[in-house]
PDB file of C-alpha atoms in Angstrom:
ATOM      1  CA  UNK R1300      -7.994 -25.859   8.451  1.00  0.00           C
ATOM      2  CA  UNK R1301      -4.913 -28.209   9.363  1.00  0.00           C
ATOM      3  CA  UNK R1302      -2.244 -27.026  12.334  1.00  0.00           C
ATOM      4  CA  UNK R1303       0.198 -26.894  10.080  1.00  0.00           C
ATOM      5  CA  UNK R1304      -1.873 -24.233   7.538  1.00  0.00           C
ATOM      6  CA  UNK R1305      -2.494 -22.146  11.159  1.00  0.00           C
ATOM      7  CA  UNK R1306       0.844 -22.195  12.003  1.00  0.00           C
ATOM      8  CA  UNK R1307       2.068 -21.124   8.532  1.00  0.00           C
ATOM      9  CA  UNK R1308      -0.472 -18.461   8.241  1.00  0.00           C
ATOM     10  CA  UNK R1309       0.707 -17.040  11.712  1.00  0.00           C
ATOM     11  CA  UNK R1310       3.996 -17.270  10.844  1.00  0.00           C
ATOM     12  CA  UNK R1311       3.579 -15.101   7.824  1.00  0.00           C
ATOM     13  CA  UNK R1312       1.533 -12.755   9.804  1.00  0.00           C
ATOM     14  CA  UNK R1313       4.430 -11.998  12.320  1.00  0.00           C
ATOM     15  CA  UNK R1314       6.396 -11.899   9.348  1.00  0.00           C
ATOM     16  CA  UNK R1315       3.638  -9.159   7.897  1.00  0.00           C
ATOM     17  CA  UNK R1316       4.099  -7.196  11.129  1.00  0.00           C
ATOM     18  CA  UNK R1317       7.767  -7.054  11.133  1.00  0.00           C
ATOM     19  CA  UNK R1318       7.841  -5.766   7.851  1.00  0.00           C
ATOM     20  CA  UNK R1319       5.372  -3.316   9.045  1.00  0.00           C
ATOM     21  CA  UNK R1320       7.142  -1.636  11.786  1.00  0.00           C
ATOM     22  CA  UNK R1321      10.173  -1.463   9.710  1.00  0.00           C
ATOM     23  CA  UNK R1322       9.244   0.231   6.519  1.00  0.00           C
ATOM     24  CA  UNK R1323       8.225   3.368   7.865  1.00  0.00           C
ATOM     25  CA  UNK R1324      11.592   3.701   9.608  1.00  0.00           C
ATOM     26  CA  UNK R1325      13.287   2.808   6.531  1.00  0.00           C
ATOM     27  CA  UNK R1326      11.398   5.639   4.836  1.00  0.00           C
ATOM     28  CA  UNK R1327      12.583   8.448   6.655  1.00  0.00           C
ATOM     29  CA  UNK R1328       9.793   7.873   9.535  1.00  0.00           C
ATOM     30  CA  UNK R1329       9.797   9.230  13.251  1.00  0.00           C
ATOM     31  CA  UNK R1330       8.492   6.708  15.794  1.00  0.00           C
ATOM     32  CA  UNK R1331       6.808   8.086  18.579  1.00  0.00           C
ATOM     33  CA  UNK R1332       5.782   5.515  22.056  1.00  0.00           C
ATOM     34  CA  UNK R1333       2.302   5.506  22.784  1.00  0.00           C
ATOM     35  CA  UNK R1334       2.490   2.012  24.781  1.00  0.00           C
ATOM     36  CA  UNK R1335       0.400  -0.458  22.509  1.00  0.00           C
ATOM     37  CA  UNK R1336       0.657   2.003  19.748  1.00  0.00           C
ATOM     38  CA  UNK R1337       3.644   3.605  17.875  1.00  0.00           C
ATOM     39  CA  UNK R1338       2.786   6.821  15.904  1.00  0.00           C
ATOM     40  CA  UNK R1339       4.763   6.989  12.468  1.00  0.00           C
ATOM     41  CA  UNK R1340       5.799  10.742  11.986  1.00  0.00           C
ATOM     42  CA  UNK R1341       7.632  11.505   8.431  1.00  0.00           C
ATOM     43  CA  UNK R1342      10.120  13.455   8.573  1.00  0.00           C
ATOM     44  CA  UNK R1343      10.925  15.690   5.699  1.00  0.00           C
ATOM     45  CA  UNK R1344       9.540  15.094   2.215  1.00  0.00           C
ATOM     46  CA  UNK R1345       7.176  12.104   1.852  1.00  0.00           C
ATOM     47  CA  UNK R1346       4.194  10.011   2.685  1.00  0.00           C
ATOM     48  CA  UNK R1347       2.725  10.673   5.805  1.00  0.00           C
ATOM     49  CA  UNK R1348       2.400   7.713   7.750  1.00  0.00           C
ATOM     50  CA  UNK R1349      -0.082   6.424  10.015  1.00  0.00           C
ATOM     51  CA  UNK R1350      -0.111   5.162  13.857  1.00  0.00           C
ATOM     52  CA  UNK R1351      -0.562   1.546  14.252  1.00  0.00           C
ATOM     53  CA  UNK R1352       0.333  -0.973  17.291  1.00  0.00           C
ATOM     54  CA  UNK R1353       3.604  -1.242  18.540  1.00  0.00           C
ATOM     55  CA  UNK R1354       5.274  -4.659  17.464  1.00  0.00           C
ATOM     56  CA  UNK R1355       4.939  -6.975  20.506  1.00  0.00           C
ATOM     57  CA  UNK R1356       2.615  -4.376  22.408  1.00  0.00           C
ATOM     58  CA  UNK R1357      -0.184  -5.338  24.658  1.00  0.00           C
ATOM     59  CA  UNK R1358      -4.205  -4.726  23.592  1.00  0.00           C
ATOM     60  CA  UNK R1359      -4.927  -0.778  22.840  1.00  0.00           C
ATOM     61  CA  UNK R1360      -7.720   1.012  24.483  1.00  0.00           C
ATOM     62  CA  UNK R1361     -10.106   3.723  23.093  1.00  0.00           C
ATOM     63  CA  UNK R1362      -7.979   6.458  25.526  1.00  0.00           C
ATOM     64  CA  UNK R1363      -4.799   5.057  24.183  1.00  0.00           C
ATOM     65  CA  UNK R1364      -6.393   5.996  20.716  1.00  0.00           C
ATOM     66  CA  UNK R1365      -7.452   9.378  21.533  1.00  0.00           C
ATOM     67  CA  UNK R1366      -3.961  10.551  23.236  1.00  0.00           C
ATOM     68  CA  UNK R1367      -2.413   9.577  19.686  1.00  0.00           C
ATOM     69  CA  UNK R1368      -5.062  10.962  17.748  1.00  0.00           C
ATOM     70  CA  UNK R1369      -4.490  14.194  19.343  1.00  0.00           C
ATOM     71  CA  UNK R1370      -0.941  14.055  18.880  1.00  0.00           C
ATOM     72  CA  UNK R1371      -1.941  13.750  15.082  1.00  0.00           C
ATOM     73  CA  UNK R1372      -4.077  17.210  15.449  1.00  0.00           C
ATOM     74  CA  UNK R1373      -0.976  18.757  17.357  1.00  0.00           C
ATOM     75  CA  UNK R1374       1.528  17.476  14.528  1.00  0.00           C
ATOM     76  CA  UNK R1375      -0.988  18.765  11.606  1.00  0.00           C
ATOM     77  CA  UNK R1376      -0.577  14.736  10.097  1.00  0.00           C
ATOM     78  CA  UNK R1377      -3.688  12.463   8.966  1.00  0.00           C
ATOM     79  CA  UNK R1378      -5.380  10.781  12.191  1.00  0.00           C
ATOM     80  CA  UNK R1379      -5.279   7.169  10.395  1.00  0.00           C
ATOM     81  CA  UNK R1380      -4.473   4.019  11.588  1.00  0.00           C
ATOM     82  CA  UNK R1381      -3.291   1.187  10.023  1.00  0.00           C
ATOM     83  CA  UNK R1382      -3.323  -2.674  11.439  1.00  0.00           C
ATOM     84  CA  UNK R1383      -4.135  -6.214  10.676  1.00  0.00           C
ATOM     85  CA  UNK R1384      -7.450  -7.639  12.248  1.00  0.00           C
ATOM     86  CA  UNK R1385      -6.328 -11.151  12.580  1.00  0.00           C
ATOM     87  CA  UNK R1386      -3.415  -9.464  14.296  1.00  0.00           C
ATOM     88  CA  UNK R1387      -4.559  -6.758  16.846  1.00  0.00           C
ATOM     89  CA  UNK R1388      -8.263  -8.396  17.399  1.00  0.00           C
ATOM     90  CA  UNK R1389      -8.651  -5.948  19.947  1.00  0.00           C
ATOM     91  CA  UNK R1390      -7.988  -2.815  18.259  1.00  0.00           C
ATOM     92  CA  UNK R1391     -11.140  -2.419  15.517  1.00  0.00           C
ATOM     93  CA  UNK R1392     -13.308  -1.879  18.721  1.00  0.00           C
ATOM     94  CA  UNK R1393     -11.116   0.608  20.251  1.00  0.00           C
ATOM     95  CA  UNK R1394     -10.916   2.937  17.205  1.00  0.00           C
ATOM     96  CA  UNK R1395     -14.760   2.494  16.791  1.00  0.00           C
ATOM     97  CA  UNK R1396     -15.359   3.767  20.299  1.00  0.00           C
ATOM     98  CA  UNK R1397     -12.864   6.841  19.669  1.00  0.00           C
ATOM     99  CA  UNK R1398     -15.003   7.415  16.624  1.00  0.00           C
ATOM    100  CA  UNK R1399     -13.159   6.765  13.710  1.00  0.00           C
ATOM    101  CA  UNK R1400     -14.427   4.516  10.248  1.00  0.00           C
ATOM    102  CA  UNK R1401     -12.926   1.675   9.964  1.00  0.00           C
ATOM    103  CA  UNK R1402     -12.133   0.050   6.047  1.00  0.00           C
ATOM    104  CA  UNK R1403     -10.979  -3.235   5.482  1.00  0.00           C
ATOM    105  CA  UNK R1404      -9.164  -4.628   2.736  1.00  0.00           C
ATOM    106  CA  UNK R1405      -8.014  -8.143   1.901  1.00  0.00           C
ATOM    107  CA  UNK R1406      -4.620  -8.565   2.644  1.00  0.00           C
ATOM    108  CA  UNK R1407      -3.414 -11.148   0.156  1.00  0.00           C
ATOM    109  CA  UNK R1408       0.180 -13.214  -0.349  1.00  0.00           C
ATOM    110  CA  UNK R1409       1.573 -14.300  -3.387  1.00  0.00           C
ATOM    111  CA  UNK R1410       1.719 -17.674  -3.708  1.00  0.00           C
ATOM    112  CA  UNK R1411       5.643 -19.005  -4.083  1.00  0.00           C
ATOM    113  CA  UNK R1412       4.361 -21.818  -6.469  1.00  0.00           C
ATOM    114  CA  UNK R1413       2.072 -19.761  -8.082  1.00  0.00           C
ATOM    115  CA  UNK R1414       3.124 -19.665 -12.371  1.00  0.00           C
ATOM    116  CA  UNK R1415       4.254 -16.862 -13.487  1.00  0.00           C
ATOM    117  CA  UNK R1416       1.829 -15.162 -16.257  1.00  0.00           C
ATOM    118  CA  UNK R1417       2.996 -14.118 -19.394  1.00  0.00           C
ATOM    119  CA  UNK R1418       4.176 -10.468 -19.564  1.00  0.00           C
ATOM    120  CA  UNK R1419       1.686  -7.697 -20.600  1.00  0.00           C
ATOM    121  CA  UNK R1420       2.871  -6.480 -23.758  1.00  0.00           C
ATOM    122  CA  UNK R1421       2.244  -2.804 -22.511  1.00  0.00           C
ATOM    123  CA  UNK R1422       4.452  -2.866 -19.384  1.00  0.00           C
ATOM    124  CA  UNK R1423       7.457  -1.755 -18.723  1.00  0.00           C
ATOM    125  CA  UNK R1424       9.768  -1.134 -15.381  1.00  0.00           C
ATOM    126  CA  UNK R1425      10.329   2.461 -14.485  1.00  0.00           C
ATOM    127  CA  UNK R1426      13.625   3.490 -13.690  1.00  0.00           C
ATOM    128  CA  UNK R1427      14.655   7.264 -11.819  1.00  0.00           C
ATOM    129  CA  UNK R1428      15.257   9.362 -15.110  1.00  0.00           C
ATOM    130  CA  UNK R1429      12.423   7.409 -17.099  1.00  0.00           C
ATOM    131  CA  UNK R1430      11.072  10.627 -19.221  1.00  0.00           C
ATOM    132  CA  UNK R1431       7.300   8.984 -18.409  1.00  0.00           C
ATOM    133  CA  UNK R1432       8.087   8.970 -13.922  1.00  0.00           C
ATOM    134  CA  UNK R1433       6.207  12.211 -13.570  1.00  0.00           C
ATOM    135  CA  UNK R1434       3.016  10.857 -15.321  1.00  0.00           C
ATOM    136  CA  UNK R1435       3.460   7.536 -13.768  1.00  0.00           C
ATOM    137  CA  UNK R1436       3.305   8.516 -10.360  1.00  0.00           C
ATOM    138  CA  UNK R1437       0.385  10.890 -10.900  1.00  0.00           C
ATOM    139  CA  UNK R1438      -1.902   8.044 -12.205  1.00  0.00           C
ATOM    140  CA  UNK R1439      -2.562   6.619  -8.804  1.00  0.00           C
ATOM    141  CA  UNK R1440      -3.661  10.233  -7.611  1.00  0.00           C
ATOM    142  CA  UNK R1441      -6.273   9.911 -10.554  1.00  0.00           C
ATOM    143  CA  UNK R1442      -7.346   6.575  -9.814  1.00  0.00           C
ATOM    144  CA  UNK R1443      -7.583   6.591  -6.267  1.00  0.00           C
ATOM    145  CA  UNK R1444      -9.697  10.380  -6.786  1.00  0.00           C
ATOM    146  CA  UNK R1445     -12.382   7.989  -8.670  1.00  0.00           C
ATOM    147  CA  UNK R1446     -12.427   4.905  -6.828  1.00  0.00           C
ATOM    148  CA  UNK R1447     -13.667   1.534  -7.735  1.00  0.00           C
ATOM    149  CA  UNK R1448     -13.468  -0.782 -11.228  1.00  0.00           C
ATOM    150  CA  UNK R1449     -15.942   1.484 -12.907  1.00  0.00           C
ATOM    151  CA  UNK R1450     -14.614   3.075 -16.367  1.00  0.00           C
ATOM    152  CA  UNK R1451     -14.629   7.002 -15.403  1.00  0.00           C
ATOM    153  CA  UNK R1452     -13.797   9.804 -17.098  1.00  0.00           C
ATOM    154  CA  UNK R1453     -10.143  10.938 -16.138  1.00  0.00           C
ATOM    155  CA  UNK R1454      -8.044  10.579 -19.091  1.00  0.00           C
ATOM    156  CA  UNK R1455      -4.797  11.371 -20.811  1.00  0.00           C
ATOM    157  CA  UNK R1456      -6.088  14.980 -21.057  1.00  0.00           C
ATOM    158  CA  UNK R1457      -6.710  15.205 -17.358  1.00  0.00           C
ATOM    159  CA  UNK R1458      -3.366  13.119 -16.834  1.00  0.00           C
ATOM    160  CA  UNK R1459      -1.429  15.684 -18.726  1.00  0.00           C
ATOM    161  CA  UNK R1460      -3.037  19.087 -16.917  1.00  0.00           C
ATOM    162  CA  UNK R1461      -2.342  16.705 -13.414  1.00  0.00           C
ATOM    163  CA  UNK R1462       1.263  16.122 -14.462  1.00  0.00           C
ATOM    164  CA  UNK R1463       1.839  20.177 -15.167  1.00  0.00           C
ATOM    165  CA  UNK R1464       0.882  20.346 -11.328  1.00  0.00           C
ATOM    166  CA  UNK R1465       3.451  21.007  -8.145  1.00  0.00           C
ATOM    167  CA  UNK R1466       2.670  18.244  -6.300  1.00  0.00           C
ATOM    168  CA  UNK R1467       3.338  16.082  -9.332  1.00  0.00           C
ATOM    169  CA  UNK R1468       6.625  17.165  -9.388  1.00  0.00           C
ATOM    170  CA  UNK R1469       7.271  16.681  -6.163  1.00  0.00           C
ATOM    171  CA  UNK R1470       5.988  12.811  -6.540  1.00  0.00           C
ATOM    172  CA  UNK R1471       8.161  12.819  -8.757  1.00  0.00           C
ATOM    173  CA  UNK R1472      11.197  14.045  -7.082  1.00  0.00           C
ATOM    174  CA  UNK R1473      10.453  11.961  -3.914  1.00  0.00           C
ATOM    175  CA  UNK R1474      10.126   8.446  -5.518  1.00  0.00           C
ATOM    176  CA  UNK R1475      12.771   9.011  -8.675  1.00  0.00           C
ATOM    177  CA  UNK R1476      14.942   9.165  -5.232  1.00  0.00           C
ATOM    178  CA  UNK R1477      13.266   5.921  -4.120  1.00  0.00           C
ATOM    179  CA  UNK R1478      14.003   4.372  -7.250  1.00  0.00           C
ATOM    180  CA  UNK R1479      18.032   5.332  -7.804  1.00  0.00           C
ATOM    181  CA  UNK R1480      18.139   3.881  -4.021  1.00  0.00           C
ATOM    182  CA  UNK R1481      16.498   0.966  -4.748  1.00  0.00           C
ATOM    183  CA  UNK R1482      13.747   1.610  -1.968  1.00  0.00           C
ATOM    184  CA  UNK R1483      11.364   1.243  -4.742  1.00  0.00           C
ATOM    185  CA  UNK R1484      10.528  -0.520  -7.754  1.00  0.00           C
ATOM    186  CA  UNK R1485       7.799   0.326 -10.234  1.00  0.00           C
ATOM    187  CA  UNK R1486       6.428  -0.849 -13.247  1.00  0.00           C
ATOM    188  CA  UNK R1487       3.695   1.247 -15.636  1.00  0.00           C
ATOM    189  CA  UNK R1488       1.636   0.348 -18.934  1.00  0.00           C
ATOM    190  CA  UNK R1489       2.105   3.077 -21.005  1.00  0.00           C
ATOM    191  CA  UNK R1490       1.019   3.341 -25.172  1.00  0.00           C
ATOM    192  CA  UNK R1491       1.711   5.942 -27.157  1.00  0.00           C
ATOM    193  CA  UNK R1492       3.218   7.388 -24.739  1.00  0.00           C
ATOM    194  CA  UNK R1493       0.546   7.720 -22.359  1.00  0.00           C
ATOM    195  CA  UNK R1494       0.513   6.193 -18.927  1.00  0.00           C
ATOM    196  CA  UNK R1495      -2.696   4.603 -18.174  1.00  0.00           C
ATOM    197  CA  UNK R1496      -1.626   2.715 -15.083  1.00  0.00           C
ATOM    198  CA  UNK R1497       1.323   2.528 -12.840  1.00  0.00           C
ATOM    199  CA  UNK R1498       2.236   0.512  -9.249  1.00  0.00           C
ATOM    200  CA  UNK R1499       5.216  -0.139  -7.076  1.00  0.00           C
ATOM    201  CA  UNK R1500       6.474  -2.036  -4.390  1.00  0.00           C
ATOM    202  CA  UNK R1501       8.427  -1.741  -1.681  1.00  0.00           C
ATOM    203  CA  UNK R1502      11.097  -4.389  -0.512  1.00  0.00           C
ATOM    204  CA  UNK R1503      12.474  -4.576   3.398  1.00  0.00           C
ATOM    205  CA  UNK R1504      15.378  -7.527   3.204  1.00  0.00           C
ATOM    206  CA  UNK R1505      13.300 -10.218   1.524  1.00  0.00           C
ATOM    207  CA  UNK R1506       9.636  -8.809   1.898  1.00  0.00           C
ATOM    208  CA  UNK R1507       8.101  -6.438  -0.559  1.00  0.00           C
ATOM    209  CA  UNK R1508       4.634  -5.002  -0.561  1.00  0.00           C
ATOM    210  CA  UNK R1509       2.677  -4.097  -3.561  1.00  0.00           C
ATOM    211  CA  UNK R1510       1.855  -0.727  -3.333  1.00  0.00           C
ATOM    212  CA  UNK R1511       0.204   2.378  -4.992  1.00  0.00           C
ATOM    213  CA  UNK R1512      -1.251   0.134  -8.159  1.00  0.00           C
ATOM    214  CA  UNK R1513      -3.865   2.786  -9.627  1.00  0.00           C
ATOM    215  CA  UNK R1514      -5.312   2.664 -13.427  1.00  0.00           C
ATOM    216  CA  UNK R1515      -6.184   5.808 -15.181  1.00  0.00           C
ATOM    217  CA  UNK R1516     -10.064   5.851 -14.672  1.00  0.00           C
ATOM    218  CA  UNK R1517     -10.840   5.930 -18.569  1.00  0.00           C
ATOM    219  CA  UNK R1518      -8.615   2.911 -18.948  1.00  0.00           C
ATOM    220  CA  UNK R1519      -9.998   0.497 -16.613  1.00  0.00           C
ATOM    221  CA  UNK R1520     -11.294  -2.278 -17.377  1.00  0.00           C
ATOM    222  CA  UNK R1521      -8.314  -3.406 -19.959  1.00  0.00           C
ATOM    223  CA  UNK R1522      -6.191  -5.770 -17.141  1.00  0.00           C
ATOM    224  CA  UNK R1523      -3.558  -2.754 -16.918  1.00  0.00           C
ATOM    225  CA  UNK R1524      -3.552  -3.186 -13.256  1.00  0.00           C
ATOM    226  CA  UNK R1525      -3.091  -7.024 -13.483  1.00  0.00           C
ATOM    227  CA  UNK R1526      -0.534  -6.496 -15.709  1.00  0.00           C
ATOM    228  CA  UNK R1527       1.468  -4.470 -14.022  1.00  0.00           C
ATOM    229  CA  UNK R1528       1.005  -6.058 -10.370  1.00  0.00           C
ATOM    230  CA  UNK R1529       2.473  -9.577 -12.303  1.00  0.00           C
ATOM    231  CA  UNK R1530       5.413  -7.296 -13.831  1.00  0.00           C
ATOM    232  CA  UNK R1531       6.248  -6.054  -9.978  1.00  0.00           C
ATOM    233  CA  UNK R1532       5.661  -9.671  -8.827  1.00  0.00           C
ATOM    234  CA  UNK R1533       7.933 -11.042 -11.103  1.00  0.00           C
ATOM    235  CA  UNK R1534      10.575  -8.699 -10.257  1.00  0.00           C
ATOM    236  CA  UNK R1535      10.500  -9.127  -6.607  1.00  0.00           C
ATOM    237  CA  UNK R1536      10.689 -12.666  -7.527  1.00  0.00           C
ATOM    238  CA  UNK R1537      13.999 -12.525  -9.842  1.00  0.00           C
ATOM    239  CA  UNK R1538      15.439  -9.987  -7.007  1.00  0.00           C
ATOM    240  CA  UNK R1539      15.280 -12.887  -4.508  1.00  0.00           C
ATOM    241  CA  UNK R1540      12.273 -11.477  -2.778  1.00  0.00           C
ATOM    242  CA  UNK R1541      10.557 -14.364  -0.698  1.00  0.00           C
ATOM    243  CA  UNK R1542       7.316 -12.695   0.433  1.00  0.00           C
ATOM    244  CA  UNK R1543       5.204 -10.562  -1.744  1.00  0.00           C
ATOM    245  CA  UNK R1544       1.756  -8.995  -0.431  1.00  0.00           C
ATOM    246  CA  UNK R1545      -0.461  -6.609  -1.195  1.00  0.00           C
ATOM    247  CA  UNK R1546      -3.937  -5.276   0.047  1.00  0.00           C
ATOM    248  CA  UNK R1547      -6.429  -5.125  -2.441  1.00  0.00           C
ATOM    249  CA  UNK R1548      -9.014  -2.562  -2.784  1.00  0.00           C
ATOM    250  CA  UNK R1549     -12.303  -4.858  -2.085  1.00  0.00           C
ATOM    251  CA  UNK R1550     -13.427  -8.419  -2.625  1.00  0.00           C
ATOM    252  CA  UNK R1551     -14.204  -7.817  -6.339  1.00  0.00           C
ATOM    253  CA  UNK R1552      -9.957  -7.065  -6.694  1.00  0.00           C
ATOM    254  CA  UNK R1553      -8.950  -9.710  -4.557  1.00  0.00           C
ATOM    255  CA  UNK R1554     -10.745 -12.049  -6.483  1.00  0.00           C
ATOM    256  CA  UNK R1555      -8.640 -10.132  -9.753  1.00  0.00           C
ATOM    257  CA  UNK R1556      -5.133 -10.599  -7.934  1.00  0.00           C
ATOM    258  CA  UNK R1557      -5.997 -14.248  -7.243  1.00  0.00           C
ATOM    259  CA  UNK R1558      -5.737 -14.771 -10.788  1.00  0.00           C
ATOM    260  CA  UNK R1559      -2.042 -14.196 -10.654  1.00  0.00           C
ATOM    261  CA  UNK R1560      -1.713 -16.271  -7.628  1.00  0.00           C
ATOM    262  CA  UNK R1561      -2.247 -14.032  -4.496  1.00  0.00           C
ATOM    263  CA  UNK R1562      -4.359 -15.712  -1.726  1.00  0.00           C
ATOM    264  CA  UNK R1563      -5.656 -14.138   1.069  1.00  0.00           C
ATOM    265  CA  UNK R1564      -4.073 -14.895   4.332  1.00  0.00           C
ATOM    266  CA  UNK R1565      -5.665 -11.968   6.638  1.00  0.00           C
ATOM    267  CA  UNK R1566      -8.014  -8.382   6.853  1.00  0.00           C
ATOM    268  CA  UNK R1567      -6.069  -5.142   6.728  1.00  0.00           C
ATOM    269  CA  UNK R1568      -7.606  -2.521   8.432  1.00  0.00           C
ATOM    270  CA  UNK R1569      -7.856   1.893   8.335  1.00  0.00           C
ATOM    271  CA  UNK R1570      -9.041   3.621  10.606  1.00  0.00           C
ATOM    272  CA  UNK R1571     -10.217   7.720   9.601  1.00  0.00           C
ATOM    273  CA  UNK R1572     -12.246  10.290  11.384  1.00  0.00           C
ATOM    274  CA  UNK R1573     -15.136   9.843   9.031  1.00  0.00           C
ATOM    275  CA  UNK R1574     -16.398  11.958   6.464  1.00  0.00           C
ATOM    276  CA  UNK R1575     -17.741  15.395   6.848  1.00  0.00           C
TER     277      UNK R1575
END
């Protein structure tokens, strides 16, 4: 690899970081000092968020991890963390030792002279009072409850008892707020009238991320989720959006998203307490 494809890769990985730090704020986030880590604590309705190192912070031990993690327990919030590898080097061994898993994901760029594909004929942008936001934002729950590319068996008839649910709503209500601020954007394939898969992203100044892209699990398999990533892509893109990234799933969607033009530039990393 040439200096100047290091040096461009690092640059967009401090770029990465600052985006990081600030998107939690932007949504509403506490930040709490740990030292090397900061501890994102959502306040109100919304995501919870995750700790991960502070921007500019020195190396993280396994103690450092455990004083945050029991800050998580005290707060009643998920003990996850969140970081890139290429990043915080440092870090993946510190988590291990305070005994959480550890999953990575390829964290992947889009290309700025990648072509844009042609549009999928069933997506569409979602705006707040769309009559189909409710179902699109409960896809992803769907998806992400069966995980993987597999064809499984959640379908519009499980989409429509998920939709009549409270939490749905209150997806609802929390990004429809998102969108009519512009602090998202999202796109969904829908026919019939049936949303089969949905995404967003998320743009601080002229970075974005590509987030929450989740295919009903009886409708995989169809290039819904391609679809509608290239949609958000090429929306960033026309909103003057310089930097769009995502994290993909595993190696078998990375190699999906390259097909649109995202290349991998780095490892994104979770840390959980593992599984019961």
């Amino acid at each position: 690899m040439s200096k100047h494809k290091i040096d461009s890769v690092g640059g967009k990985l401090s770029e990465l970081e600052r985006y990081y730090d600030t998107v939690p704020r932007a949504g509403g986030a506490r930040a709490e000092d740990f030292g090397p880590l900061t501890l994102f604590v959502q306040e109100g309705a919304g995501w919870p968020y995750y700790a991960r190192p502070a921007l500019g912070g020195a190396g993280a031990t396994a103690a450092d991890v455990e004083r945050v993690r029991a800050r998580q327990r005290e707060l009643q919030v998920p003990e996850a963390f969140e970081w890139v590898a290429e990043t915080s080097p440092t870090l993946r061994a510190a988590v291990e030792a305070a005994g959480l898993h550890v999953h990575a994901h390829p964290l992947m760029v889009l290309d700025p002279a990648a072509e844009a594909v042609p549009a999928h004929p069933d997506v569409r942008l979602i705006d707040a009072d769309d009559p189909l936001l409710t179902a699109a934002v409960t896809v992803p729950a769907l998806a992400f409850a069966a995980p993987g590319t597999a064809v499984g068996e959640a379908g519009p008839a499980e989409l429509a008892a998920a939709t009549a649910d409270p939490d749905a709503q209150a997806r609802r209500t929390r990004v429809s707020g998102m969108l009519a601020s512009g602090r998202s954007v999202m796109a969904a394939a829908a026919r019939d009238g049936v949303v089969l898969c949905s995404g967003q992203y998320i743009p601080v100044g002229d970075v974005a991320e590509v987030v929450a892209v989740g295919t009903l699990p009886a409708a995989r398999r169809q290039g819904l989720a391609l679809g509608v990533t290239a949609a958000l892509a090429a929306r960033a893109r026309a909103s003057g959006i310089r930097t769009v990234f995502l994290s993909a799933g595993d190696e078998d969607v990375a190699r999906v998203y390259s097909r649109i033009g995202f290349r991998r530039v780095a490892t994104a990393l979770i840390a959980e307490p593992p599984e019961a």
